[in-house]
mmCIF file of C-alpha atoms and ligand atoms in Angstrom:
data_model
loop_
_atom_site.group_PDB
_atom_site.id
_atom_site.type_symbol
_atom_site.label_atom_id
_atom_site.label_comp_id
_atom_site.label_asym_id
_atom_site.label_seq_id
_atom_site.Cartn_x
_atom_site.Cartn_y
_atom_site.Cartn_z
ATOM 1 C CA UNK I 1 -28.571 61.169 82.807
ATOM 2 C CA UNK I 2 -25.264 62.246 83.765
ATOM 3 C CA UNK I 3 -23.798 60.092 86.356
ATOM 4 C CA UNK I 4 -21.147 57.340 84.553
ATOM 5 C CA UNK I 5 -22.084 54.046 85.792
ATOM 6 C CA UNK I 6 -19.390 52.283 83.171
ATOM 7 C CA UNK I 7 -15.803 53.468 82.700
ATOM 8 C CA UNK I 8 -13.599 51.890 80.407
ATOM 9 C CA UNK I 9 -10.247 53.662 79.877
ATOM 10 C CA UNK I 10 -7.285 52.381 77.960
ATOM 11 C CA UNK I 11 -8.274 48.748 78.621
ATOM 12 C CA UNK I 12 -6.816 45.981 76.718
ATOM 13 C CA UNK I 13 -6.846 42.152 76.630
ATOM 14 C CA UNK I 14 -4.219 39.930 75.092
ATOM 15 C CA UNK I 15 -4.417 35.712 74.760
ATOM 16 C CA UNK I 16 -0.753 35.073 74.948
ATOM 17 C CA UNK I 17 0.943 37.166 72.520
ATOM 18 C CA UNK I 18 -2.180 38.459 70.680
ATOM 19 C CA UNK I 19 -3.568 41.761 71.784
ATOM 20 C CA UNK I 20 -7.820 40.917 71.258
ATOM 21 C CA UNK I 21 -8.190 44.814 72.502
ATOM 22 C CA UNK I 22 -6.252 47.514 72.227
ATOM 23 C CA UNK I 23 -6.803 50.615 74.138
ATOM 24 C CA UNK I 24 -10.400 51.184 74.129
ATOM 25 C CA UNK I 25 -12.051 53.822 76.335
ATOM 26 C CA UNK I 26 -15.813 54.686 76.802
ATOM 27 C CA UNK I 27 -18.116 55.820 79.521
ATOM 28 C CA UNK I 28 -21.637 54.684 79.802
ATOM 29 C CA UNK I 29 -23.967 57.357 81.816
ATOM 30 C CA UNK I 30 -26.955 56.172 84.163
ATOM 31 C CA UNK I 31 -30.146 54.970 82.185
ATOM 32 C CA UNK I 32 -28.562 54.364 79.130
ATOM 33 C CA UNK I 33 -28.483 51.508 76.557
ATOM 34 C CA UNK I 34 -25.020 51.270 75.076
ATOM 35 C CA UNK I 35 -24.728 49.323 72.254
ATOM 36 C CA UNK I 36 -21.267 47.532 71.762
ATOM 37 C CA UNK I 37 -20.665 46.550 67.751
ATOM 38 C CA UNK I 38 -18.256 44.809 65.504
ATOM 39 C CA UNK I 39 -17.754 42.145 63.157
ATOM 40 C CA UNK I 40 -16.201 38.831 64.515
ATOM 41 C CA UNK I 41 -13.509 38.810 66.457
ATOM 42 C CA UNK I 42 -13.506 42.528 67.118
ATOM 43 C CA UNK I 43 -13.297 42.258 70.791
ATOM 44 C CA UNK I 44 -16.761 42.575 71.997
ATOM 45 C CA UNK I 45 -17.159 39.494 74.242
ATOM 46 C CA UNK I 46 -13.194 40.154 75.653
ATOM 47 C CA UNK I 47 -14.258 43.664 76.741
ATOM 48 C CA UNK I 48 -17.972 42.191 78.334
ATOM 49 C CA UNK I 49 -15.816 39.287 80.145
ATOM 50 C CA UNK I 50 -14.267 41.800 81.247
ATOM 51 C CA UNK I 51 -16.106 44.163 82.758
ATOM 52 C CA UNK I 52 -18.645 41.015 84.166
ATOM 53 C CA UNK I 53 -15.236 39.940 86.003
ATOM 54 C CA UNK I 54 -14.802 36.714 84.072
ATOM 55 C CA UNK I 55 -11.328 37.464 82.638
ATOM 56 C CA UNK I 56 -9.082 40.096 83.638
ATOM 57 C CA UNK I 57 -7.749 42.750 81.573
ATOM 58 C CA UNK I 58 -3.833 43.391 81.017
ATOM 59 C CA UNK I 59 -3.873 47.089 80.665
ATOM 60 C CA UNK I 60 -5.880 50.489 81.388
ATOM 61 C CA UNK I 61 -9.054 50.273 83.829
ATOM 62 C CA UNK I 62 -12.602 49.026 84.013
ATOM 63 C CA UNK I 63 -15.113 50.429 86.616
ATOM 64 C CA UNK I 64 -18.470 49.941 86.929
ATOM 65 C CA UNK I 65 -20.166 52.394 89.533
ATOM 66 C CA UNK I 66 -16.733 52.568 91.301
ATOM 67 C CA UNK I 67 -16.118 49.213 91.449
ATOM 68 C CA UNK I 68 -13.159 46.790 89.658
ATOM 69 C CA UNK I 69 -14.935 43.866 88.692
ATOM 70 C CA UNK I 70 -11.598 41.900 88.372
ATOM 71 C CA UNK I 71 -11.115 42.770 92.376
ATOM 72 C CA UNK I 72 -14.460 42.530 94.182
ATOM 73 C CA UNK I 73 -17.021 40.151 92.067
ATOM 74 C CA UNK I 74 -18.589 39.640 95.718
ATOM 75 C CA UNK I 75 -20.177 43.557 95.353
ATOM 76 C CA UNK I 76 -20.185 43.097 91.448
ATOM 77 C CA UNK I 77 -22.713 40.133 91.935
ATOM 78 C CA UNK I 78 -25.566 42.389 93.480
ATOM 79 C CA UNK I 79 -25.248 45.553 90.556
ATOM 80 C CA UNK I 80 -24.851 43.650 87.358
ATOM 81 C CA UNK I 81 -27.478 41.194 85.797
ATOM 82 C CA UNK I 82 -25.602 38.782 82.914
ATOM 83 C CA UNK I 83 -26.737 36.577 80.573
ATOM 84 C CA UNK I 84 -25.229 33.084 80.995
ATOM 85 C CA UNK I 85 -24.216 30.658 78.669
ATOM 86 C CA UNK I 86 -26.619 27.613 78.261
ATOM 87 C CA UNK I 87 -23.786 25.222 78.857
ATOM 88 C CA UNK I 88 -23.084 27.068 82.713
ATOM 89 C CA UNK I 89 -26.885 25.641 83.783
ATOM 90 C CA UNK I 90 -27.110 22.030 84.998
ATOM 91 C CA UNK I 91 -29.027 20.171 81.759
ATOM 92 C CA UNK I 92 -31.625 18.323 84.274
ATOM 93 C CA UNK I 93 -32.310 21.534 86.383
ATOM 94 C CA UNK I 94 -36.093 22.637 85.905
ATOM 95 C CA UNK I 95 -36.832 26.509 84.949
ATOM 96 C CA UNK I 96 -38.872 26.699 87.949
ATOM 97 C CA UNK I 97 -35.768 25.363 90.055
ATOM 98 C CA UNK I 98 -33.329 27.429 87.632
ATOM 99 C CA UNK I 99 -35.360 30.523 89.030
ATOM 100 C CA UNK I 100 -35.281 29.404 92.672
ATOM 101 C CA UNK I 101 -31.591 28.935 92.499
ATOM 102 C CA UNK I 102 -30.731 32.527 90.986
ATOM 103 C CA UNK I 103 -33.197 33.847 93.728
ATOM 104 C CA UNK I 104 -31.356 32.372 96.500
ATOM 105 C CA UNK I 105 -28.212 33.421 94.993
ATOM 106 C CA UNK I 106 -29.347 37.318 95.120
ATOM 107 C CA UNK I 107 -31.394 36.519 98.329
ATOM 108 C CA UNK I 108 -34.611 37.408 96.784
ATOM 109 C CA UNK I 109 -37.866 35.980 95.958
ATOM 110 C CA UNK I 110 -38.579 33.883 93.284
ATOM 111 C CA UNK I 111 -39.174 35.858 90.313
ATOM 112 C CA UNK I 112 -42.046 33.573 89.106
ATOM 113 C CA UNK I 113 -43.701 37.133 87.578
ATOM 114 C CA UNK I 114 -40.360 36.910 85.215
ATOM 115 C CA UNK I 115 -41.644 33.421 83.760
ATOM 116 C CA UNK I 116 -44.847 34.496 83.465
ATOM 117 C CA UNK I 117 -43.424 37.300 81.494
ATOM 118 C CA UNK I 118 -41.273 35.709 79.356
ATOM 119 C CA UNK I 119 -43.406 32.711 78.281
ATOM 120 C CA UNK I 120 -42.172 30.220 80.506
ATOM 121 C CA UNK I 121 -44.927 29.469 83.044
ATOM 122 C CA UNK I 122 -45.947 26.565 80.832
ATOM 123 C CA UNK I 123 -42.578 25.057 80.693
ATOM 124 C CA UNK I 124 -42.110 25.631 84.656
ATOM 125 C CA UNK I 125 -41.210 21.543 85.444
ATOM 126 C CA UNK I 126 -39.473 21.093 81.989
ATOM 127 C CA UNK I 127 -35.633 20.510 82.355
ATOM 128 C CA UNK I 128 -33.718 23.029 80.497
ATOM 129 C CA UNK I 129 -32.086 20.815 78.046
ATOM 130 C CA UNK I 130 -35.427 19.992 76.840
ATOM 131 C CA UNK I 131 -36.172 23.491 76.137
ATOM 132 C CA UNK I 132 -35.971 24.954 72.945
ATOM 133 C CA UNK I 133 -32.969 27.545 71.882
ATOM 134 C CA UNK I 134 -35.359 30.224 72.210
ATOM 135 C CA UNK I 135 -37.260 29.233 75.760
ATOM 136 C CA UNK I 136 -33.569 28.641 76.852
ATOM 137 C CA UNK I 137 -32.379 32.061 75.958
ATOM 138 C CA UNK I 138 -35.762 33.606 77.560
ATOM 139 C CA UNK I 139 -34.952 31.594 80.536
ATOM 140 C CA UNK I 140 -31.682 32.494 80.794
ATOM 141 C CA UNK I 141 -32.712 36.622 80.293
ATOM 142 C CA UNK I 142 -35.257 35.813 82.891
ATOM 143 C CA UNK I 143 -32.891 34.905 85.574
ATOM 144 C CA UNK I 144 -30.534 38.041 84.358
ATOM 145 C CA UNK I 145 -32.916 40.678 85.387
ATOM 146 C CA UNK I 146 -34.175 38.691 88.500
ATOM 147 C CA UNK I 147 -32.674 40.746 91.263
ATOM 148 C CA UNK I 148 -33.402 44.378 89.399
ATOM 149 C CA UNK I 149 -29.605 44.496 88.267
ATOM 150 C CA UNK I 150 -28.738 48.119 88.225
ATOM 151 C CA UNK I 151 -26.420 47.198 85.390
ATOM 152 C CA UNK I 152 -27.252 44.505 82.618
ATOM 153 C CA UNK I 153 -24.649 43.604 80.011
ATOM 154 C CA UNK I 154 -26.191 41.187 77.156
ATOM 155 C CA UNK I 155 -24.051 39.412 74.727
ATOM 156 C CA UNK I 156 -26.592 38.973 71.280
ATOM 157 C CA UNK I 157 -29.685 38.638 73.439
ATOM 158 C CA UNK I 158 -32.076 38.226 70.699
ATOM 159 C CA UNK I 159 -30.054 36.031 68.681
ATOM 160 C CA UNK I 160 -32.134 33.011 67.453
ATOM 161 C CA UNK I 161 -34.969 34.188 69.168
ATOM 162 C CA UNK I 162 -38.164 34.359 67.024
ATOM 163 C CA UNK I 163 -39.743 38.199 66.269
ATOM 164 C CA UNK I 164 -42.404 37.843 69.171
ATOM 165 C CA UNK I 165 -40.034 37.188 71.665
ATOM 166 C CA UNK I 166 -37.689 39.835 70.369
ATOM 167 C CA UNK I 167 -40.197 42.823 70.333
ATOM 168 C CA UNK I 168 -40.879 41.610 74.332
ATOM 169 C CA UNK I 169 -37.694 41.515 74.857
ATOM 170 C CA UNK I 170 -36.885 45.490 73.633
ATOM 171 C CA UNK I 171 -40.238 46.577 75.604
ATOM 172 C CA UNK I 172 -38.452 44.618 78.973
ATOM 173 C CA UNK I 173 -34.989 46.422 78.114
ATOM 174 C CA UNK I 174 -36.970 49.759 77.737
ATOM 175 C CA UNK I 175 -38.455 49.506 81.015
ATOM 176 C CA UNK I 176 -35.814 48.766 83.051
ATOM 177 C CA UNK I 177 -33.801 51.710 81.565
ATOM 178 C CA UNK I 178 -36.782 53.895 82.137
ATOM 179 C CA UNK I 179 -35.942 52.457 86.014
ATOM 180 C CA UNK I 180 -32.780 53.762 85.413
ATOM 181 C CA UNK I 181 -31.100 50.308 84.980
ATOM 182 C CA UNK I 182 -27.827 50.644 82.403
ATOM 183 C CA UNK I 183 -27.766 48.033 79.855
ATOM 184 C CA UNK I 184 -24.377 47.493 77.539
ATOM 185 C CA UNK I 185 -25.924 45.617 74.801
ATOM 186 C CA UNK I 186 -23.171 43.753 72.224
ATOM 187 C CA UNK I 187 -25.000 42.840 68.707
ATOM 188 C CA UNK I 188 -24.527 41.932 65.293
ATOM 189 C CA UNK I 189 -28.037 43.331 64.353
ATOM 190 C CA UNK I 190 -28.122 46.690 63.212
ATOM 191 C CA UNK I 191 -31.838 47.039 63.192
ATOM 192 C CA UNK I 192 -31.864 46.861 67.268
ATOM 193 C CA UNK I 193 -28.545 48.498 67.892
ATOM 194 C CA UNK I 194 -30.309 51.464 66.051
ATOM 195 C CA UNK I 195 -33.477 50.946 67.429
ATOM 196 C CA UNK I 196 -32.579 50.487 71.067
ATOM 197 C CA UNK I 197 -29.237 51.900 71.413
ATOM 198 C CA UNK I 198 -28.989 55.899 73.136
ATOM 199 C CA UNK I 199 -25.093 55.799 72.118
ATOM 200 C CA UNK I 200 -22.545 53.261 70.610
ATOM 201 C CA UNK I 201 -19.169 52.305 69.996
ATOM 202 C CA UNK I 202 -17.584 50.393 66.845
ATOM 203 C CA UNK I 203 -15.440 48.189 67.812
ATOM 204 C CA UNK I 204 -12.819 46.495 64.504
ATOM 205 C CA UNK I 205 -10.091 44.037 65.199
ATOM 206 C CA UNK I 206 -9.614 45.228 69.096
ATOM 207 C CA UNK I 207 -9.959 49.396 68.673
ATOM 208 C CA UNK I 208 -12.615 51.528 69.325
ATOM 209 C CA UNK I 209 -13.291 53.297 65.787
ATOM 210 C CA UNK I 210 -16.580 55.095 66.401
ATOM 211 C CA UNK I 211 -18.605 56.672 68.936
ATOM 212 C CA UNK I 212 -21.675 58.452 68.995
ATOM 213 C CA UNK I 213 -25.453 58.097 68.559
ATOM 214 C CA UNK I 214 -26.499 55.815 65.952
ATOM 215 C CA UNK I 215 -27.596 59.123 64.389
ATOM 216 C CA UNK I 216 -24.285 60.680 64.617
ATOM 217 C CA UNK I 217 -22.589 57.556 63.598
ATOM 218 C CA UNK I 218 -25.010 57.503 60.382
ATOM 219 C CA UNK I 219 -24.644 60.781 59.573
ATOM 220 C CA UNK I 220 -20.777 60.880 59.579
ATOM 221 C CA UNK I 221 -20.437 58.357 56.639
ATOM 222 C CA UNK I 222 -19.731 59.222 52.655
ATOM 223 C CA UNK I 223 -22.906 57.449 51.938
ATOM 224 C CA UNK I 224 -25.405 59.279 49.874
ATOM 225 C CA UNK I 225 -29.387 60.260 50.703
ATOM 226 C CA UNK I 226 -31.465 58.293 48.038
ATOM 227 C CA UNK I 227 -34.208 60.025 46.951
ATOM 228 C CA UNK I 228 -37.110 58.245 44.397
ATOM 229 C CA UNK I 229 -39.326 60.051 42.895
ATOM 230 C CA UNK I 230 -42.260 58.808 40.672
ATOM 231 C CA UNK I 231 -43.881 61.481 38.590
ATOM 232 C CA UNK I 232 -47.146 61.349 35.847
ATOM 233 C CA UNK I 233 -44.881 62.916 33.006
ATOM 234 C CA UNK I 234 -41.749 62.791 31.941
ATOM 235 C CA UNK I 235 -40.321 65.355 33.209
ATOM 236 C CA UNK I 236 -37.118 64.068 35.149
ATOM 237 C CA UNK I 237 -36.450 62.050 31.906
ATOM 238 C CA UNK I 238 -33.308 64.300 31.369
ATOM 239 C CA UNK I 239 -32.307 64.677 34.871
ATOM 240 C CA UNK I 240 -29.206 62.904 36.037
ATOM 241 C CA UNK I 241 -31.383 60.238 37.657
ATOM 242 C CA UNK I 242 -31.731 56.541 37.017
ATOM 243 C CA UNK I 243 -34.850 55.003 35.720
ATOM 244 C CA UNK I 244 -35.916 51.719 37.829
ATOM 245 C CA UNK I 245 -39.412 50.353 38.141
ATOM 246 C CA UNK I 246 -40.912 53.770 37.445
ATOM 247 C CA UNK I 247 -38.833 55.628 40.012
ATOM 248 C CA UNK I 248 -36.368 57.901 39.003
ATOM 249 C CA UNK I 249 -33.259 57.440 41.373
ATOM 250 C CA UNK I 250 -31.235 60.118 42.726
ATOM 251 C CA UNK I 251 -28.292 60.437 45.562
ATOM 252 C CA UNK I 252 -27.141 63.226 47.262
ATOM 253 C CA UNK I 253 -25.520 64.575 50.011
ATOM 254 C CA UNK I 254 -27.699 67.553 50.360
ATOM 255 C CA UNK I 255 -30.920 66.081 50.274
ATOM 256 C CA UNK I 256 -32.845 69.216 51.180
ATOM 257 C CA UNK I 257 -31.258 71.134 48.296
ATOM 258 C CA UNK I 258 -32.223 68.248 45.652
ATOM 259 C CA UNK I 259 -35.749 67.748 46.854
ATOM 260 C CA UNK I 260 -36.034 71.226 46.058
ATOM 261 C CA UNK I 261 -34.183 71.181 43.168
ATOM 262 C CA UNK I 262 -36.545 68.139 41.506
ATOM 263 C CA UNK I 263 -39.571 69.115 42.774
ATOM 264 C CA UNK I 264 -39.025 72.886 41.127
ATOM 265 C CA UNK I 265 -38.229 70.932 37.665
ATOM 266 C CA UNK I 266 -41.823 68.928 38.065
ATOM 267 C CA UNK I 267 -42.982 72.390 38.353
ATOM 268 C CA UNK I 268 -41.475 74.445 35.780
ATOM 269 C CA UNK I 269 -42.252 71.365 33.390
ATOM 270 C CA UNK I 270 -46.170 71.428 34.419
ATOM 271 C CA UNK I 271 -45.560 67.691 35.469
ATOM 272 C CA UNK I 272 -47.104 65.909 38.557
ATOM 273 C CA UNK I 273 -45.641 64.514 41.481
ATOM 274 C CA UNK I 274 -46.964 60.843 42.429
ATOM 275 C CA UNK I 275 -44.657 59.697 44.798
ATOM 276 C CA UNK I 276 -41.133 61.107 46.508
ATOM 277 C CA UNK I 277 -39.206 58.840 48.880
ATOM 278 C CA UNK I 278 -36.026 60.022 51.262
ATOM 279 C CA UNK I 279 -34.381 57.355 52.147
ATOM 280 C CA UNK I 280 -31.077 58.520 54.709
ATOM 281 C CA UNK I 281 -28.173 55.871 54.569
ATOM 282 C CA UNK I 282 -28.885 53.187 57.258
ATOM 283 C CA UNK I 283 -26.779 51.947 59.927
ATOM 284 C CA UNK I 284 -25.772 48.992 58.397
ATOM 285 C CA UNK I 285 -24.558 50.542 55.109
ATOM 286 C CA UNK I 286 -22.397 52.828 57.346
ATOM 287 C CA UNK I 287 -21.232 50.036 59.667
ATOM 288 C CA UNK I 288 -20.273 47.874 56.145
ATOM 289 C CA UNK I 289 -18.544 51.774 55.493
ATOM 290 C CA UNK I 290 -16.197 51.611 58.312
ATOM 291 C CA UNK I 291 -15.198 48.335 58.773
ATOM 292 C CA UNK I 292 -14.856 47.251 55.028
ATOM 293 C CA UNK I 293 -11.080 47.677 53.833
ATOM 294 C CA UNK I 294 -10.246 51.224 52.723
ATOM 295 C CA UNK I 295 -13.137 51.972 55.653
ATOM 296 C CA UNK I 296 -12.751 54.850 58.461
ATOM 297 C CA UNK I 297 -9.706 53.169 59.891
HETATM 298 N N1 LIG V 301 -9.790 32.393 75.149
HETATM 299 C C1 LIG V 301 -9.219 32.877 74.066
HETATM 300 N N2 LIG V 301 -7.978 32.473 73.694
HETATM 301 C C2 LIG V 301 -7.368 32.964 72.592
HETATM 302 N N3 LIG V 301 -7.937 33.884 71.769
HETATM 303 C C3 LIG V 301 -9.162 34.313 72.084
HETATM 304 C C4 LIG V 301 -9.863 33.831 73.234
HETATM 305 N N4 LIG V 301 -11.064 34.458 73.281
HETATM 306 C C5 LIG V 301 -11.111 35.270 72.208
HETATM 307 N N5 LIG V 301 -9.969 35.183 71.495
HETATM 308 C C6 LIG V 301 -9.657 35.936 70.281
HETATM 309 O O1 LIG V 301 -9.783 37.320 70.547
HETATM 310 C C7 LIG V 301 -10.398 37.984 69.456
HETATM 311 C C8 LIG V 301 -11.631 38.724 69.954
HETATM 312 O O2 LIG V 301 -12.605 37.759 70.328
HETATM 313 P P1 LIG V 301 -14.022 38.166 70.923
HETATM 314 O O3 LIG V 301 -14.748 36.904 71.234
HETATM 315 O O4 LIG V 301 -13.833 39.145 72.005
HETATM 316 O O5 LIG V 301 -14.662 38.902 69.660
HETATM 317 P P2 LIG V 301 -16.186 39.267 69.371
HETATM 318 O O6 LIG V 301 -16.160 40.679 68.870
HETATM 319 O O7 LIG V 301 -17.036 38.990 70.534
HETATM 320 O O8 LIG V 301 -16.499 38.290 68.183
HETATM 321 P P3 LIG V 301 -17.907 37.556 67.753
HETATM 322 O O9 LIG V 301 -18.749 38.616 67.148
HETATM 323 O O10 LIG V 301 -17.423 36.578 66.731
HETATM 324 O O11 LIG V 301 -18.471 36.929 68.965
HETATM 325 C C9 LIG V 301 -10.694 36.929 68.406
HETATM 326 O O12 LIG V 301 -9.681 36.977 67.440
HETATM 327 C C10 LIG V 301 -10.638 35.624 69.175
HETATM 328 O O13 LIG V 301 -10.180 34.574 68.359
#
């Protein structure tokens, strides 16, 4: 897991005078799912156009396995699988036809196992503007992983798709990386970049912020451990706690210590325990943390 597929050093993107990213720099290693995050506008679809060879950057250097996307998009083609826009597929092209097309492209077979996969068999003569946003975006994932990309960059791949089709979706992205494919995954939901992601980076009005595991990244915040704890007695009633629906409330940033420190009191007070619950800041409360003003930055 140590070879750096991705290497993004420096680069930065500008739209006339206004710098969109400023001097980010990551690596992403073989096999891993990298998961690019940020509120809007932060720069996360500047830096995937760039590194899929759709824009060029206007500082520092993208590589991905050796290669300058905004240079040789001939050798780029065959090593990265993207996710499309709907609007860049003709609307009267079947998905069967969509499939044969992207095959050609790659000069593969037909990937008709994909559709099967992904739902679509049924909807194999249906022209893709009568698909629904979902089948579309299935589709459209479908024809991204056709040719065994050994890199797949996905721009909010599960957006609008329903919780079936997202749980598939994960179990297809956690095969290919067990294949060794590298995946760069940009979201806005916190639940999969923590699920799915190995590493990420936070990305906030074009600058790289954060980078780690989302483990790392959690643990790093201010935010307290909440611990509830529901007993048979009364003995936290003078503890520093809050009472709410039977479940006395406490934060800390040593949770180990204060676990201890409670459960002793239950003791000493010849109380019962019925119910203790450690809850460790999520992601999301330590994503709100850094990019909220007065944040990280
Ligand atoms: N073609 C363009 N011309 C001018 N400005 C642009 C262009 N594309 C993006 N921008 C600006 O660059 C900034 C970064 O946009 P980008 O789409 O990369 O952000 P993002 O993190 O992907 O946002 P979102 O989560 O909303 O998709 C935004 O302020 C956006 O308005």
């Amino acid at each position: 897991m140590s070879e750096e597929i991705i290497k993004v050093v420096d680069f930065t993107k500008c739209y006339g005078d206004y710098t969109a990213v400023n001097g980010i720099s990551f690596e992403v290693k073989k096999g891993e799912i990298f998961g690019i995050l940020g509120p809007n506008g932060a720069g996360k679809t500047s830096t995937l156009e760039c590194l899929e060879g759709l824009r060029n950057p206007d500082g520092g250097k993208i590589e991905i396995m050796g290669i300058d996307p905004s240079k040789d998009s001939v050798k780029l083609k065959d090593i990265i699988g993207v996710q499309l826009q709907s609007s860049a597929l003709p609307t009267t092209i079947t998905v069967k036809e969509s499939m044969r097309l992207f095959s050609s492209y790659h000069g593969i077979k037909p990937r008709y196992d994909l559709l099967k996969r992904m739902r679509l068999w049924d909807k194999a003569n249906t022209y893709f503007n009568t698909l629904s946003g979902g089948e579309q975006k299935r589709l459209v994932l479908a024809l991204a992983v056709a040719h065994n990309p050994k890199v797949l960059i996905l721009d909010e791949p599960t957006a609008s798709l329903d919780v079936q089709s997202r749980v598939e979706l994960h179990e297809l992205m956690n095969e290919l990386k067990n294949q060794g494919t590298t995946i760069l995954l940009a979201t806005h939901d916190m639940a999969e970049a923590e699920k799915m992601a190995d590493r990420m980076a936070i990305l906030l009005k074009g600058k790289l912020v954060t980078i780690g595991t989302p483990k790392e990244i959690t643990a790093s915040g201010s935010t307290e451990t909440k611990i509830s704890v529901r007993t048979i007695g009364k003995s936290l009633e003078e503890a520093e706690g809050t009472l709410v629906d039977e479940y006395y409330i406490f934060y800390s940033d040593n949770p180990g210590r204060k676990v201890t420190e409670i459960i002793n009191l239950i003791d000493i007070m010849g109380d019962s325990l019925i119910d203790l619950r450690v809850e460790r800041p999520s992601l999301e409360e330590r994503f709100l943390e850094i990019t909220s003003v007065g944040g990280a930055l």
